[in-house]
XYZ file of N, CA and C in Angstrom:
396
model
N -48.066 121.435 -46.340
C -48.728 120.320 -46.980
C -47.980 119.947 -48.249
N -47.759 118.693 -48.425
C -47.110 118.208 -49.630
C -48.172 117.833 -50.648
N -47.891 118.164 -51.892
C -48.813 117.825 -52.960
C -48.034 117.156 -54.086
N -48.741 116.423 -54.891
C -48.145 115.770 -56.046
C -48.300 116.682 -57.252
N -47.232 116.810 -58.042
C -47.273 117.608 -59.265
C -47.402 116.669 -60.456
N -48.436 116.895 -61.272
C -48.652 116.074 -62.461
C -48.607 116.987 -63.674
N -47.660 116.713 -64.582
C -47.484 117.511 -65.788
C -47.705 116.596 -66.986
N -48.674 116.945 -67.828
C -48.948 116.119 -69.008
C -47.862 116.272 -70.065
N -47.423 117.509 -70.317
C -46.440 117.744 -71.375
C -45.564 118.933 -71.004
N -44.250 118.736 -71.116
C -43.291 119.813 -70.852
C -42.223 119.777 -71.929
N -42.053 120.910 -72.623
C -41.023 121.014 -73.658
C -40.222 122.282 -73.399
N -38.928 122.123 -73.171
C -38.015 123.252 -73.005
C -36.942 123.100 -74.073
N -36.909 124.022 -75.040
C -35.939 123.925 -76.130
C -34.519 124.199 -75.660
N -34.361 125.139 -74.741
C -33.017 125.510 -74.299
C -33.052 125.961 -72.843
N -32.104 125.458 -72.065
C -31.950 125.859 -70.671
C -30.462 126.054 -70.422
N -30.080 127.253 -69.945
C -28.651 127.547 -69.816
C -28.377 128.455 -68.625
N -27.116 128.554 -68.273
C -26.600 129.511 -67.291
C -27.349 129.465 -65.962
N -27.271 128.345 -65.285
C -27.820 128.172 -63.943
C -29.342 128.217 -63.893
N -29.995 127.838 -64.964
C -31.448 127.740 -64.948
C -31.864 126.449 -64.259
N -33.041 126.464 -63.646
C -33.525 125.325 -62.871
C -34.899 124.916 -63.383
N -35.071 123.620 -63.624
C -36.379 123.055 -63.932
C -36.687 122.063 -62.818
N -37.714 122.350 -62.034
C -38.051 121.517 -60.876
C -39.526 121.168 -60.937
N -39.814 119.883 -61.024
C -41.191 119.413 -60.952
C -41.319 118.647 -59.649
N -42.187 119.121 -58.792
C -42.342 118.521 -57.475
C -41.854 119.473 -56.401
N -42.074 119.096 -55.160
C -41.705 119.944 -54.032
C -40.194 120.007 -53.865
N -39.741 121.105 -53.283
C -38.315 121.271 -53.000
C -38.159 122.009 -51.680
N -37.041 121.793 -51.047
C -36.738 122.514 -49.818
C -36.088 123.847 -50.141
N -35.129 123.839 -51.065
C -34.370 125.051 -51.377
C -33.979 125.048 -52.848
N -34.207 126.164 -53.520
C -33.743 126.355 -54.891
C -32.860 127.590 -54.895
N -31.636 127.429 -55.373
C -30.711 128.550 -55.508
C -30.240 128.598 -56.952
N -30.532 129.696 -57.628
C -30.108 129.891 -59.013
C -29.217 131.126 -59.049
N -27.980 130.960 -59.512
C -26.997 132.045 -59.474
C -26.238 132.059 -60.791
N -26.137 133.233 -61.403
C -25.446 133.352 -62.685
C -24.654 134.649 -62.730
N -23.419 134.550 -63.229
C -22.602 135.738 -63.503
C -22.111 135.633 -64.943
N -22.133 136.754 -65.659
C -21.686 136.733 -67.052
C -21.107 138.087 -67.437
N -20.067 138.034 -68.252
C -19.506 139.227 -68.883
C -19.676 139.036 -70.384
N -20.406 139.953 -71.023
C -20.641 139.877 -72.464
C -19.930 141.048 -73.125
N -18.910 140.752 -73.921
C -18.145 141.792 -74.608
C -18.475 141.721 -76.093
N -18.956 142.847 -76.631
C -19.222 142.942 -78.065
C -18.278 143.983 -78.640
N -17.570 143.585 -79.689
C -16.621 144.493 -80.329
C -16.972 144.649 -81.801
N -16.695 145.835 -82.304
C -16.897 146.081 -83.721
C -15.920 145.233 -84.531
N -14.701 145.099 -84.036
C -13.691 144.256 -84.675
C -13.483 143.019 -83.816
N -13.323 141.876 -84.467
C -13.114 140.632 -83.724
C -11.695 140.604 -83.179
N -11.589 140.814 -81.885
C -10.301 140.816 -81.201
C -10.538 140.287 -79.797
N -9.787 139.272 -79.423
C -10.001 138.638 -78.129
C -8.686 138.562 -77.369
N -8.756 138.855 -76.080
C -7.586 138.803 -75.214
C -7.757 137.652 -74.226
N -6.683 136.941 -73.949
C -6.776 135.774 -73.065
C -6.968 136.160 -71.599
N -6.634 137.385 -71.219
C -6.737 137.788 -69.814
C -8.071 138.471 -69.487
N -9.010 138.449 -70.396
C -10.309 139.075 -70.143
C -11.217 138.143 -69.344
N -12.189 138.718 -68.716
C -13.197 137.919 -68.042
C -12.961 137.713 -66.566
N -12.159 138.555 -65.934
C -11.925 138.446 -64.499
C -13.046 139.187 -63.764
N -13.907 138.429 -63.093
C -15.038 139.039 -62.388
C -14.581 140.012 -61.304
N -13.422 139.774 -60.698
C -12.920 140.653 -59.632
C -12.574 142.046 -60.142
N -12.421 142.216 -61.450
C -12.092 143.526 -62.016
C -13.295 144.462 -62.078
N -14.482 143.936 -61.877
C -15.695 144.732 -62.022
C -16.486 144.721 -60.712
N -16.692 145.887 -60.097
C -17.384 145.964 -58.804
C -18.811 145.409 -58.820
N -19.464 145.407 -59.978
C -20.849 144.917 -60.034
C -20.963 143.473 -59.558
N -19.883 142.704 -59.679
C -19.933 141.295 -59.297
C -19.582 141.053 -57.831
N -19.088 142.066 -57.133
C -18.654 141.838 -55.755
C -19.475 142.586 -54.702
N -20.235 143.606 -55.097
C -20.963 144.331 -54.057
C -22.127 143.499 -53.538
N -22.434 143.716 -52.268
C -23.504 142.986 -51.594
C -24.856 143.514 -52.062
N -25.752 142.624 -52.408
C -27.085 143.051 -52.809
C -27.846 143.598 -51.608
N -28.501 144.743 -51.776
C -29.279 145.294 -50.663
C -30.610 144.554 -50.529
N -30.714 143.738 -49.517
C -31.949 143.003 -49.262
C -32.613 143.629 -48.046
N -33.751 144.235 -48.291
C -34.481 144.901 -47.218
C -35.105 143.856 -46.294
N -34.943 144.027 -44.995
C -35.584 143.080 -44.072
C -37.096 143.290 -44.049
N -37.807 142.221 -43.827
C -39.264 142.311 -43.691
C -39.559 142.687 -42.245
N -40.126 143.870 -42.059
C -40.346 144.373 -40.704
C -41.820 144.340 -40.296
N -42.690 144.031 -41.213
C -44.102 143.973 -40.871
C -44.527 142.509 -40.752
N -45.467 142.243 -39.858
C -45.916 140.853 -39.711
C -46.704 140.415 -40.945
N -46.442 139.210 -41.373
C -47.139 138.652 -42.533
C -47.873 137.394 -42.086
N -49.149 137.361 -42.371
C -49.952 136.187 -42.057
C -50.490 135.624 -43.362
N -50.187 134.371 -43.605
C -50.641 133.727 -44.829
C -51.479 132.516 -44.451
N -52.617 132.426 -45.048
C -53.464 131.258 -44.848
C -53.854 130.685 -46.196
N -53.726 129.397 -46.351
C -54.121 128.780 -47.611
C -54.749 127.425 -47.337
N -55.653 127.074 -48.206
C -56.311 125.783 -48.102
C -56.206 125.094 -49.450
N -55.599 123.944 -49.464
C -55.492 123.161 -50.690
C -56.569 122.087 -50.655
N -57.554 122.262 -51.500
C -58.658 121.316 -51.515
C -58.262 119.987 -52.157
N -57.281 120.034 -53.026
C -56.840 118.827 -53.716
C -55.338 118.653 -53.505
N -54.892 117.457 -53.196
C -53.460 117.233 -52.986
C -52.704 117.027 -54.297
N -53.189 117.637 -55.380
C -52.594 117.428 -56.694
C -52.478 118.755 -57.429
N -51.296 119.042 -57.953
C -51.088 120.193 -58.832
C -51.122 119.635 -60.251
N -52.100 120.073 -61.047
C -52.249 119.569 -62.414
C -51.840 120.643 -63.409
N -50.974 120.261 -64.332
C -50.538 121.161 -65.400
C -50.757 120.427 -66.713
N -51.389 121.096 -67.654
C -51.626 120.477 -68.950
C -50.362 120.438 -69.791
N -50.013 121.573 -70.387
C -48.879 121.620 -71.307
C -48.090 122.903 -71.101
N -46.770 122.776 -71.096
C -45.871 123.930 -71.022
C -44.881 123.806 -72.168
N -44.723 124.883 -72.934
C -43.778 124.913 -74.051
C -42.927 126.170 -73.902
N -41.641 125.991 -73.616
C -40.734 127.115 -73.376
C -39.664 127.120 -74.458
N -39.458 128.266 -75.083
C -38.417 128.390 -76.103
C -37.047 128.426 -75.449
N -36.878 129.255 -74.416
C -35.566 129.332 -73.791
C -35.610 129.881 -72.380
N -34.706 129.368 -71.554
C -34.508 129.845 -70.182
C -33.021 130.121 -70.023
N -32.702 131.218 -69.340
C -31.292 131.535 -69.164
C -31.081 132.422 -67.948
N -29.861 132.460 -67.496
C -29.419 133.384 -66.449
C -30.241 133.275 -65.169
N -30.191 132.119 -64.547
C -30.829 131.862 -63.254
C -32.350 131.875 -63.320
N -32.921 131.520 -64.459
C -34.377 131.401 -64.575
C -34.833 130.126 -63.875
N -36.051 130.140 -63.355
C -36.576 128.980 -62.636
C -37.971 128.642 -63.154
N -38.166 127.386 -63.521
C -39.482 126.831 -63.801
C -39.748 125.823 -62.694
N -40.708 126.136 -61.836
C -40.966 125.273 -60.680
C -42.454 124.981 -60.595
N -42.783 123.714 -60.621
C -44.166 123.280 -60.459
C -44.206 122.487 -59.163
N -44.649 123.119 -58.105
C -44.659 122.483 -56.796
C -44.454 123.515 -55.706
N -44.203 123.047 -54.503
C -43.971 123.909 -53.345
C -42.480 124.019 -53.076
N -42.065 125.163 -52.552
C -40.671 125.355 -52.156
C -40.638 126.151 -50.858
N -39.793 125.728 -49.947
C -39.663 126.460 -48.681
C -38.812 127.715 -48.846
N -37.773 127.620 -49.662
C -36.848 128.744 -49.800
C -36.383 128.835 -51.248
N -36.397 130.052 -51.764
C -35.909 130.297 -53.121
C -35.013 131.523 -53.111
N -33.872 131.424 -53.787
C -32.993 132.576 -53.953
C -32.469 132.570 -55.380
N -32.675 133.678 -56.071
C -32.206 133.798 -57.443
C -31.420 135.082 -57.619
N -30.331 134.978 -58.350
C -29.500 136.160 -58.602
C -28.825 135.999 -59.951
N -28.904 137.048 -60.757
C -28.225 137.063 -62.049
C -27.567 138.421 -62.225
N -26.276 138.392 -62.474
C -25.537 139.636 -62.719
C -24.841 139.500 -64.071
N -25.192 140.407 -64.978
C -24.617 140.387 -66.320
C -24.087 141.773 -66.637
N -22.842 141.825 -67.068
C -22.222 143.081 -67.485
C -22.048 143.034 -68.992
N -22.680 143.983 -69.699
C -22.545 144.086 -71.152
C -21.561 145.207 -71.464
N -20.541 144.892 -72.241
C -19.550 145.882 -72.660
C -19.568 145.926 -74.182
N -19.746 147.112 -74.734
C -19.712 147.285 -76.186
C -18.547 148.201 -76.520
N -17.667 147.714 -77.363
C -16.502 148.501 -77.762
C -16.617 148.817 -79.248
N -16.730 150.120 -79.544
C -16.907 150.580 -80.914
C -15.663 151.325 -81.372
N -15.380 151.208 -82.654
C -14.219 151.885 -83.226
C -14.671 153.214 -83.828
N -13.863 154.246 -83.637
C -14.146 155.522 -84.284
C -12.823 156.173 -84.691
N -12.910 157.165 -85.557
C -11.727 157.884 -86.028
C -11.730 159.256 -85.372
N -10.587 159.620 -84.724
C -10.519 160.918 -84.050
C -10.100 162.009 -85.027
N -9.883 163.223 -84.504
C -9.550 164.374 -85.353
C -8.210 164.225 -86.069
N -7.318 163.362 -85.595
C -6.023 163.119 -86.246
C -6.085 161.940 -87.216
N -7.281 161.506 -87.538
C -7.500 160.383 -88.443
C -6.942 159.071 -87.898
N -6.907 158.947 -86.577
C -6.440 157.714 -85.945
C -7.639 156.936 -85.427
N -7.546 155.624 -85.592
C -8.622 154.765 -85.103
C -8.481 154.583 -83.603
N -9.580 154.733 -82.904
C -9.622 154.551 -81.454
C -10.779 153.614 -81.123
N -10.643 152.933 -80.006
C -11.722 152.075 -79.528
C -12.295 152.716 -78.276
N -13.607 152.865 -78.245
C -14.263 153.427 -77.061
C -15.333 152.465 -76.587
N -15.576 152.499 -75.291
C -16.615 151.656 -74.711
C -17.916 152.421 -74.675
N -18.973 151.750 -75.072
C -20.296 152.380 -75.074
C -21.136 151.789 -73.971
């Protein structure tokens, strides 16, 4: 059943990195985000950084368990209208979805690798960088 979505007020201050804002019905929503976040104690940047293929977390297949039990869903919509008063969102990021309506298929995936590199002094009084 198709329904109409009515939103009186919607405020989203920030939407980033494959976030989706959908008002109304949709057939398919796919939100996908990949990010490498490197934090260093000292500001040092290399031009060859950021290759997703260098990190296995971005290439392995997600284990999606098949649904093996029968699922029966019954719903009755007494009104053909979805009413929303007010929505106020500070921020959406990394494949977040705000959806007011019906969707046949939704797939969301966000993979973020955080790398922290801290400087320390070893027993020979030499500065070394280690990953935390």
